[in-house]
Short mmCIF file of C-alpha atoms in Angstrom, two decimals:
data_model
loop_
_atom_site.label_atom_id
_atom_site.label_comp_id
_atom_site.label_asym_id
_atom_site.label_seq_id
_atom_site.Cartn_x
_atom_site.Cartn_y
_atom_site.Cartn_z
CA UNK A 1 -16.44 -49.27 0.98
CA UNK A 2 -18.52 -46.16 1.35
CA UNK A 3 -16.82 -45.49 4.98
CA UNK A 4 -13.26 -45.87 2.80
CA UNK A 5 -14.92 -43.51 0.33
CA UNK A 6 -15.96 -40.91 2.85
CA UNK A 7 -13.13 -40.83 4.84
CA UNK A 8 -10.76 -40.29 1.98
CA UNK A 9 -13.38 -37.35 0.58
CA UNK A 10 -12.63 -36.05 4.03
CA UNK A 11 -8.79 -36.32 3.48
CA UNK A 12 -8.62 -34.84 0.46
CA UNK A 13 -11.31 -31.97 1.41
CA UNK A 14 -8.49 -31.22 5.09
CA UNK A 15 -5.90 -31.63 2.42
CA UNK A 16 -6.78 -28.67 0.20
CA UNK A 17 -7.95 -26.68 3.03
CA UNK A 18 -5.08 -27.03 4.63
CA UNK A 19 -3.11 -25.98 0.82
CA UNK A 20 -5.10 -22.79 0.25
CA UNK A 21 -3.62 -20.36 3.40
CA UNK A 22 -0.05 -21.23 1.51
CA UNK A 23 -1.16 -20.60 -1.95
CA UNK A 24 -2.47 -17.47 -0.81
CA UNK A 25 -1.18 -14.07 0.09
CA UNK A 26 -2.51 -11.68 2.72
CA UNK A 27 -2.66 -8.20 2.89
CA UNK A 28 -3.47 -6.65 6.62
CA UNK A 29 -4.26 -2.76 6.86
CA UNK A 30 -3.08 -1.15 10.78
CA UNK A 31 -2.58 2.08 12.03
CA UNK A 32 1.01 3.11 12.82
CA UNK A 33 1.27 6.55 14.25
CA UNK A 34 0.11 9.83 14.49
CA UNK A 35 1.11 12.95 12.99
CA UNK A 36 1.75 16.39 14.61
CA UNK A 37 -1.39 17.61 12.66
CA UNK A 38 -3.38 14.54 13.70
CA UNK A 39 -3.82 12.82 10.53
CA UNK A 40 -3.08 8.94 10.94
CA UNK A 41 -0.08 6.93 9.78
CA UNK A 42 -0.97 3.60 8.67
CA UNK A 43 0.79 0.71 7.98
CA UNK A 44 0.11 -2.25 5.45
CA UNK A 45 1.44 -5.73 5.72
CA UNK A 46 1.78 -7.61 2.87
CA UNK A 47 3.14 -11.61 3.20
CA UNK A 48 3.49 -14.36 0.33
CA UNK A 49 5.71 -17.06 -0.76
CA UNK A 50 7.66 -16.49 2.38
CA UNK A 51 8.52 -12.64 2.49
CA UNK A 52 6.80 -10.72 4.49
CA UNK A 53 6.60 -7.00 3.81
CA UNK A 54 5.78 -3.80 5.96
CA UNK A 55 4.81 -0.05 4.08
CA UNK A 56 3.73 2.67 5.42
CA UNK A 57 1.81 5.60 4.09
CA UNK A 58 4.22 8.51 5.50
CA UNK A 59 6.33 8.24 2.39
CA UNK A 60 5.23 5.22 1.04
CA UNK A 61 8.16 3.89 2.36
CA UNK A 62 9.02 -0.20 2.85
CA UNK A 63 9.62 -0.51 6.61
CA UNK A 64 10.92 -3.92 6.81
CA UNK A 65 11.46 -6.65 4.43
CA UNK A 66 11.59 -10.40 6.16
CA UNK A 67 13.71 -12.55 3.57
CA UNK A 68 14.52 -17.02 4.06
CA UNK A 69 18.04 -17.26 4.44
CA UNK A 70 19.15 -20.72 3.04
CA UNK A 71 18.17 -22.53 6.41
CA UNK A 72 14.83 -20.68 6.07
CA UNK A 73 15.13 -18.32 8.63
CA UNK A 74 13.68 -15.27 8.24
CA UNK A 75 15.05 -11.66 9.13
CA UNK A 76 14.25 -8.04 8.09
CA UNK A 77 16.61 -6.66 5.56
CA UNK A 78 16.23 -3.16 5.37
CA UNK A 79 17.17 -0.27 7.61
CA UNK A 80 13.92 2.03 9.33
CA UNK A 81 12.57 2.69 12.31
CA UNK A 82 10.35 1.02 15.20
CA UNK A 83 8.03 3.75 15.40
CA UNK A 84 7.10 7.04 13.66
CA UNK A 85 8.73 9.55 15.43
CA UNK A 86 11.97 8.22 14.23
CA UNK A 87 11.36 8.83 10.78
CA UNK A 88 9.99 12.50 11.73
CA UNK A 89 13.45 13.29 13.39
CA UNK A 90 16.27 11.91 11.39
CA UNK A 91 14.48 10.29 8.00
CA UNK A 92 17.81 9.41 6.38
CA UNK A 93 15.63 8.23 3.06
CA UNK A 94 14.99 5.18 4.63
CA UNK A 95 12.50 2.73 2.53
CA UNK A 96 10.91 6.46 1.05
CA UNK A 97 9.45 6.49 -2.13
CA UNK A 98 11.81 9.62 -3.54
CA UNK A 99 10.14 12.61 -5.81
CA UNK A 100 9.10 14.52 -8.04
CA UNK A 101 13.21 14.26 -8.60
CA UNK A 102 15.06 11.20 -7.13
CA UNK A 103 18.73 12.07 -7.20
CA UNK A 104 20.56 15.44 -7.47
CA UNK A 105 19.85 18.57 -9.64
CA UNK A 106 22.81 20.88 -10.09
CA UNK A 107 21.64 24.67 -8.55
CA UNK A 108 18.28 23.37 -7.75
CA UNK A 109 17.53 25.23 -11.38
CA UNK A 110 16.27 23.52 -14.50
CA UNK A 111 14.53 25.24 -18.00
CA UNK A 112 11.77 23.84 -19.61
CA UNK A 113 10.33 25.08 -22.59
CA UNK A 114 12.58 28.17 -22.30
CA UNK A 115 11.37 29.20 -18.81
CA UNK A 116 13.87 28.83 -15.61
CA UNK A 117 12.21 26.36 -12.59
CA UNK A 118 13.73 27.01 -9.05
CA UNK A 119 14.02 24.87 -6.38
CA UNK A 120 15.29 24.39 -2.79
CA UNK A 121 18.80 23.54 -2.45
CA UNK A 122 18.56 21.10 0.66
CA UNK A 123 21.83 19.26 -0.77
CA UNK A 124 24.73 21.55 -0.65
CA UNK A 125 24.48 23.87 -3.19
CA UNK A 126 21.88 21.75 -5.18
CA UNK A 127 18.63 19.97 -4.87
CA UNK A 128 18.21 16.35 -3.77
CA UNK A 129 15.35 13.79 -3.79
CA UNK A 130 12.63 16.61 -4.74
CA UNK A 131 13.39 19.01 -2.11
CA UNK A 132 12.86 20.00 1.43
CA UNK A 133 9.90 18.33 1.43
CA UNK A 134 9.51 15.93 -1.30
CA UNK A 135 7.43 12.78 -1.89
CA UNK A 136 9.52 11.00 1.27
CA UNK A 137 7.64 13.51 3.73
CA UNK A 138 4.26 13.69 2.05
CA UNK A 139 1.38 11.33 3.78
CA UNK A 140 0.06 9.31 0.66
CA UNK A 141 -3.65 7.93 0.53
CA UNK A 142 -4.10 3.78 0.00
CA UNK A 143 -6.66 3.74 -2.74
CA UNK A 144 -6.35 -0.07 -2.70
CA UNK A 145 -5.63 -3.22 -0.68
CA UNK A 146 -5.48 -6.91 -2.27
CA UNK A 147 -5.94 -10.33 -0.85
CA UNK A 148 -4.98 -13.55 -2.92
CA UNK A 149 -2.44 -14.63 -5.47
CA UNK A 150 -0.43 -11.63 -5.30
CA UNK A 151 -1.19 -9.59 -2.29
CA UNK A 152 -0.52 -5.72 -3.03
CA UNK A 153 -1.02 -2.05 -1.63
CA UNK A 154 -1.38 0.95 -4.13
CA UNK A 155 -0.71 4.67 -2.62
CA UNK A 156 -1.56 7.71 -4.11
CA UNK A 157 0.15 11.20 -3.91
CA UNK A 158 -0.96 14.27 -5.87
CA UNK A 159 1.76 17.18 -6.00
CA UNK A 160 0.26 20.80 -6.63
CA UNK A 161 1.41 23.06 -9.25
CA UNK A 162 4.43 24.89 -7.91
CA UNK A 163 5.15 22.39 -5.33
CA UNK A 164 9.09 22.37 -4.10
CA UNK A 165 9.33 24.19 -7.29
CA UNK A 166 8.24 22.13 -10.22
CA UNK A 167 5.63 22.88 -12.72
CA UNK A 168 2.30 20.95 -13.13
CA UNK A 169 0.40 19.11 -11.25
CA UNK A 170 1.62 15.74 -10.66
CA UNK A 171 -0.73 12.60 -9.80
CA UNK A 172 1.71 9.85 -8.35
CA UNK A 173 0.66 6.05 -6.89
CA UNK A 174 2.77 3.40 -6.36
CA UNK A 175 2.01 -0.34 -6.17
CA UNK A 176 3.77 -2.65 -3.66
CA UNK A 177 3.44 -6.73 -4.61
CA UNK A 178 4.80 -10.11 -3.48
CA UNK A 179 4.74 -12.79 -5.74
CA UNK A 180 4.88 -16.14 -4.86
CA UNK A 181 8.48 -16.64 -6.62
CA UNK A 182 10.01 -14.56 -3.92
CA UNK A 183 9.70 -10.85 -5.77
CA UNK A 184 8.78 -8.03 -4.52
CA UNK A 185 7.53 -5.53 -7.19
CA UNK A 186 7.59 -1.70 -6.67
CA UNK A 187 6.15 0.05 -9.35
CA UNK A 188 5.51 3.69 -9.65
CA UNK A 189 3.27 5.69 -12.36
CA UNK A 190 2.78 9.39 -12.63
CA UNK A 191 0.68 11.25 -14.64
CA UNK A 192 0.71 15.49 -14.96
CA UNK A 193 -1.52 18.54 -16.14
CA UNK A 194 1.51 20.35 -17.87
CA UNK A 195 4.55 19.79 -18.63
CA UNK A 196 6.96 19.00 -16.16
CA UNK A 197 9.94 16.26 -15.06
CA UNK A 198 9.59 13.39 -13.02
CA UNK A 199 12.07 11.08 -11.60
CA UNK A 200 10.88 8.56 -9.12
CA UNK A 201 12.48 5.93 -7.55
CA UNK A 202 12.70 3.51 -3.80
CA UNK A 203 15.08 4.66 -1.69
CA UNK A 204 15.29 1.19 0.67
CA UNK A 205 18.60 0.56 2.26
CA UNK A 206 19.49 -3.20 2.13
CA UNK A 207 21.79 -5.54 4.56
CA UNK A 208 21.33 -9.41 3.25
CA UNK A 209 22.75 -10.19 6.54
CA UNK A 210 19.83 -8.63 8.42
CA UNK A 211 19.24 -5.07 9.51
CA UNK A 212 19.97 -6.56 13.27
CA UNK A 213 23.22 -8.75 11.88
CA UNK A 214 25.35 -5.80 13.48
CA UNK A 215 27.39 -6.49 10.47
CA UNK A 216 28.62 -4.15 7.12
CA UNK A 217 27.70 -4.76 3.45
CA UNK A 218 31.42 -4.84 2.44
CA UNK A 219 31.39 -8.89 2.45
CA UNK A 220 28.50 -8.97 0.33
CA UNK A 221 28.69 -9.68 -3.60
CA UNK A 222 28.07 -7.13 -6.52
CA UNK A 223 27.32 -7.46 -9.99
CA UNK A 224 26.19 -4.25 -12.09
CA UNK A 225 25.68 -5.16 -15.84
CA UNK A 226 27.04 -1.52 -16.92
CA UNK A 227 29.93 -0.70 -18.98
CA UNK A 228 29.83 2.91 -18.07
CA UNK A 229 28.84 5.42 -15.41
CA UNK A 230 28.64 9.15 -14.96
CA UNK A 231 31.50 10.75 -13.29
CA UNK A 232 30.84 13.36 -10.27
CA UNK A 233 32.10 16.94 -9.14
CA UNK A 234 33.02 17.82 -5.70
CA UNK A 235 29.35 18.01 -5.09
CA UNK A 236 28.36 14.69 -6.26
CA UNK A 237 27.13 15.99 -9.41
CA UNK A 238 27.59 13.90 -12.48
CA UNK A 239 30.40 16.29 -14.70
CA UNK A 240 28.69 15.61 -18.14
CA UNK A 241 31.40 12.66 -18.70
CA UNK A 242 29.95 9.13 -19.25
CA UNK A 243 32.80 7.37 -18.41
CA UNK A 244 34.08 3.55 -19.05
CA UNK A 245 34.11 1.43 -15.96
CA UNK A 246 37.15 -1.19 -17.30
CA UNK A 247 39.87 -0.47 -15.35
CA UNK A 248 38.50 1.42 -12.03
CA UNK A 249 36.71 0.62 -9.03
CA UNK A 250 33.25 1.07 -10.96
CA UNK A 251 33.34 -2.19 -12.44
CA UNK A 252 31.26 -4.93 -11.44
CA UNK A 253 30.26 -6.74 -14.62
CA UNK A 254 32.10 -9.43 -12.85
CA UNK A 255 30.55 -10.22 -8.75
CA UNK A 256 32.75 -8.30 -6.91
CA UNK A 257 32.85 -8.16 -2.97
CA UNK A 258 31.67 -4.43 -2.32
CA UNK A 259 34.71 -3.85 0.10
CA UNK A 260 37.26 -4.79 -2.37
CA UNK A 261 38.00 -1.34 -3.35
CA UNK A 262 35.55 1.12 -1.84
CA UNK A 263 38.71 2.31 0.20
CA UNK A 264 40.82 3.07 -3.60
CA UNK A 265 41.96 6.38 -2.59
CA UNK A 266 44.25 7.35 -5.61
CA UNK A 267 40.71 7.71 -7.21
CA UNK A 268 39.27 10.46 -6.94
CA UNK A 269 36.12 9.65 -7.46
CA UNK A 270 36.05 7.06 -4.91
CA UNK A 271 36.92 10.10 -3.11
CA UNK A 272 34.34 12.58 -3.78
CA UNK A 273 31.90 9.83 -3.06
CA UNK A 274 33.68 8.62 0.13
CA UNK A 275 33.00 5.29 -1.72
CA UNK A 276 30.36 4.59 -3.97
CA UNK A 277 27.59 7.20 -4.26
CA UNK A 278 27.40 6.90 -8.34
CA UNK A 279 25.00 6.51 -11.41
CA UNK A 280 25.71 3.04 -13.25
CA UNK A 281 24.52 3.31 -17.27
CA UNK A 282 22.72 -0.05 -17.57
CA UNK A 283 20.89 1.00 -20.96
CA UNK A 284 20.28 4.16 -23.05
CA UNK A 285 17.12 4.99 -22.44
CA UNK A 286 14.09 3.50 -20.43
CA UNK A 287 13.28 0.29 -22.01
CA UNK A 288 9.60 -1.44 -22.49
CA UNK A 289 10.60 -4.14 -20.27
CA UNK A 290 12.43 -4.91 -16.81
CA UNK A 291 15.99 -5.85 -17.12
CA UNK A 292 19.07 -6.67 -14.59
CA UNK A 293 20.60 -3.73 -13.38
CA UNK A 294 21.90 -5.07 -10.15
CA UNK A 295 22.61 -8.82 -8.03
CA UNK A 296 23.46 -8.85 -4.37
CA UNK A 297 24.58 -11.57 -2.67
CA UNK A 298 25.75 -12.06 1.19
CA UNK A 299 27.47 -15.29 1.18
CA UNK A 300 27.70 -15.82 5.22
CA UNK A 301 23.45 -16.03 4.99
CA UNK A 302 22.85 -17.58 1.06
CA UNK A 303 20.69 -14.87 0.79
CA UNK A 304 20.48 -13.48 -3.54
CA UNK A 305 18.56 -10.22 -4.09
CA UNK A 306 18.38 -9.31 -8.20
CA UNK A 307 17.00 -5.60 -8.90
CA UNK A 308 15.52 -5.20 -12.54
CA UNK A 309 14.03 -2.59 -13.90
CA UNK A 310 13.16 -0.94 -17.25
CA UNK A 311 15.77 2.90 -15.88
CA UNK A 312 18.29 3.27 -17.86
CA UNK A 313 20.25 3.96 -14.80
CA UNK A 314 20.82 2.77 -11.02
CA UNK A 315 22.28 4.49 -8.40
CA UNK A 316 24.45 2.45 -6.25
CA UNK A 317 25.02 4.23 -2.84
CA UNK A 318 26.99 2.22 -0.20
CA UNK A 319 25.73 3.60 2.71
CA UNK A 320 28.87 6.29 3.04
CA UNK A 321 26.96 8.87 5.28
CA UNK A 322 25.49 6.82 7.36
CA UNK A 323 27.31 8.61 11.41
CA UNK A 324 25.92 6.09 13.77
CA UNK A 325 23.27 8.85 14.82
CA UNK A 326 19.96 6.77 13.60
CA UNK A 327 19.19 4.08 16.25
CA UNK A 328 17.07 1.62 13.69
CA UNK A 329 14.21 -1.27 14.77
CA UNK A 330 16.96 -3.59 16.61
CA UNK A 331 18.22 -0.76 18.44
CA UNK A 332 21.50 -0.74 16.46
CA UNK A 333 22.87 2.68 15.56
CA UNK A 334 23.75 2.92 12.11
CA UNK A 335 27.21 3.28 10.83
CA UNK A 336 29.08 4.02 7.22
CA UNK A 337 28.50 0.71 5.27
CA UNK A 338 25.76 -1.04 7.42
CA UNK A 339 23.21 -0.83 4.15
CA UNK A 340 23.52 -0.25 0.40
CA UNK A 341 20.91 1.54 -1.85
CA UNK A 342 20.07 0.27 -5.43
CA UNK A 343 18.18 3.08 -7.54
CA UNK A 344 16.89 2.60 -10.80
CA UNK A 345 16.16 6.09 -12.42
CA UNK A 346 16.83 8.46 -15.39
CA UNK A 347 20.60 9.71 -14.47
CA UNK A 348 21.04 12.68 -12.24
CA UNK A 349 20.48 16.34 -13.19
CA UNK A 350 19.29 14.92 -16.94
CA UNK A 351 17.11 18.13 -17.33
CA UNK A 352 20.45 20.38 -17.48
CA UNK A 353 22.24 17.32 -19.64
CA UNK A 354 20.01 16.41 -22.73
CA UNK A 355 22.91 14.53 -23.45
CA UNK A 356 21.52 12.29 -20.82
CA UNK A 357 18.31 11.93 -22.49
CA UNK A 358 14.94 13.04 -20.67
CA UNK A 359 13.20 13.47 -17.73
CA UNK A 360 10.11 15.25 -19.14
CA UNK A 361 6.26 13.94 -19.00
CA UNK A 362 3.69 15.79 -20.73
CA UNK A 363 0.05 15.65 -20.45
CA UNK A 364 -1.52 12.83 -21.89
CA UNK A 365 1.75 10.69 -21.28
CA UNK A 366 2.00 8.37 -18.28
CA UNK A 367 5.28 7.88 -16.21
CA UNK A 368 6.21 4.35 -15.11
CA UNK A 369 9.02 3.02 -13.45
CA UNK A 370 8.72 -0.63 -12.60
CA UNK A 371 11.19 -2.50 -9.60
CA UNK A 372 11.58 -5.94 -8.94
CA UNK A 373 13.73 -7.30 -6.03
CA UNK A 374 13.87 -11.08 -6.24
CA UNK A 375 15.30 -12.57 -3.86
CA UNK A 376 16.43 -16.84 -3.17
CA UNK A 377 18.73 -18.69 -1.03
CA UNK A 378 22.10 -20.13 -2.40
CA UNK A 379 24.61 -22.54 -1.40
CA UNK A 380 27.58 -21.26 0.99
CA UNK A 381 29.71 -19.19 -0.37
CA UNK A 382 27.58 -19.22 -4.16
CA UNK A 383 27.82 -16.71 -6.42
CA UNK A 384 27.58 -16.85 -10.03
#
């Protein structure tokens, strides 16, 4: 009896053992490249509940993103690049954490409280995604690194007064975490020594099908809970309109394939967009908790990816400028439609449309903007 006893102690002892590496996550800290200037580029790897997840401190950017299809397989989902010195030569926004502004500014010129703010116009005639050098091209510092139940990496960035242009002093970190439900959270905070605007948001570029698949995003399934979205000029800034989607390409309160009518050219905003390169209005105003703004699902692989967030907007971008000139990880050259971007944010150019609402933080005030990707497996063909 007390050989029975023992050996079923020692059973249940291999048992948990064995159950504890798969409860838990794991966070692993690498180095990744060098700089021009010498400072080092590392890289953090973050795994749990099946996803596996690679950032790196040269824009706190998500380098690759291994998802289960629905026979389990994993694959990397987002576009980037094997090494470092492809995001020095042709970034492309891939994975970047995007600042002090995410999105477009009309001019590169803003007012706040009654004084004019200029800023580089690396977008045409206005400013994009903070600047020449924004938040993308800035090395951030890991101030922390987490083991266990929810493996995570924070990043820190601090903006100068006067940087690209904007006022105040701007103290930035970002959190990456994986859950063990399959969710990977992104959530950014900001906090400043004068007034100023803020607007920060991922930039990843997803294929469900894999980033090596070879194939386009135009098969894959869209739904965007948003009755309206913001019109654009010639320059892909929003016009002031918020428009109704019912009745245009722009709707996808219903799961719609993406290709379906990205190619409506007797719309003209379809053309100014070469497809969709738009703000969606999922709420008002940012709300106190995450909500849906967008669901992606590739049928051909199972794989479901929900984005919530508590923006009252999300930029859906379908990959429309992508030339085939950026060779990614696989060794694949990138082409219109291989990816699609999913921003949440405050809408584009709000500080010259209050109509829009606000993109100001004061001192005292903390800036959050909190992004969950969940992502499961369906049945073929599933959507819902």
């Amino acid at each position: 009896m007390r050989a029975w006893i023992m050996a079923l102690a020692w059973i249940m002892a291999l048992t948990c053992a064995c159950a504890l590496p798969a409860a838990a996550g794991e966070a692993k800290r690498a180095p990744f490249g060098t700089l021009p200037d010498g400072r080092v580029v590392e890289e953090v790897t973050l795994s749990r509940g099946g996803l596996t997840a690679r950032i790196l401190t040269w824009g706190a950017l998500l380098r690759s993103l291994d998802v289960p299809d629905r026979a389990g397989k994993a694959t990397d989902v987002v576009l980037g690049y094997k090494d470092l010195a492809g995001y020095m030569k042709a970034p492309n926004y891939f994975g970047v954490s995007v600042g002090r502004y995410a999105n477009r500014i009309r001019a590169g010129r803003f007012s706040l409280d009654g004084k004019e703010y200029t800023l580089a116009r690396n977008d045409g005639p206005n400013a994009l995604h903070g600047g020449r050098e924004g938040f993308d091209k800035r090395l951030w510092t890991v101030t922390e690194v987490k083991d266990g139940a929810a493996p995570s990496v924070t990043l820190r960035y601090v903006s100068d007064d006067g940087e690209e242009g904007y006022p105040g002093t701007l103290t930035a970190s970002v959190t990456y975490a994986l859950d063990s439900d399959g969710t990977l959270t992104v959530e950014y905070r900001a906090t400043t020594d004068k007034p100023t605007i803020v607007n920060l948001t991922n930039h990843s570029f997803f294929n469900l099908a894999g980033e090596d698949s070879g194939r386009m995003i135009l098969d894959h399934v869209l739904t965007i809970p948003a009755e309206r979205y913001t019109p654009v000029d010639e320059t892909l800034i929003p016009t002031g309109e918020i428009a109704p989607v019912a009745g245009t390409p722009f709707d996808f309160r219903k799961a719609t394939p993406i290709g379906a009518r990205i190619r409506e050219g007797r719309d003209p905003q379809i053309l100014r967009g070469r497809g969709y390169d738009h703000n969606f209005v999922v709420t008002n105003a940012p709300t106190a908790d995450a909500h849906l703004v967008a669901r992606v699902e590739d049928p051909a692989s199972g794989r479901v990816m929900e984005v919530a967030s508590n923006q009252p907007g999300v930029q859906f971008y379908a990959g429309n400028f992508l030339d085939a000139t950026a060779v990614g990880k696989s060794g694949l050259s990138y082409r219109q439609s291989d990816a699609l971007a999913l921003e949440p944010q405050v809408f584009p150019d709000t500080p010259n449309r209050p109509s829009f609402g606000t993109a100001r933080l004061d001192p005292g005030a903390t800036y959050r903007n909190v992004i969950t990707y969940r992502f499961s497996a369906g049945r073929s063909g599933a959507t819902k």
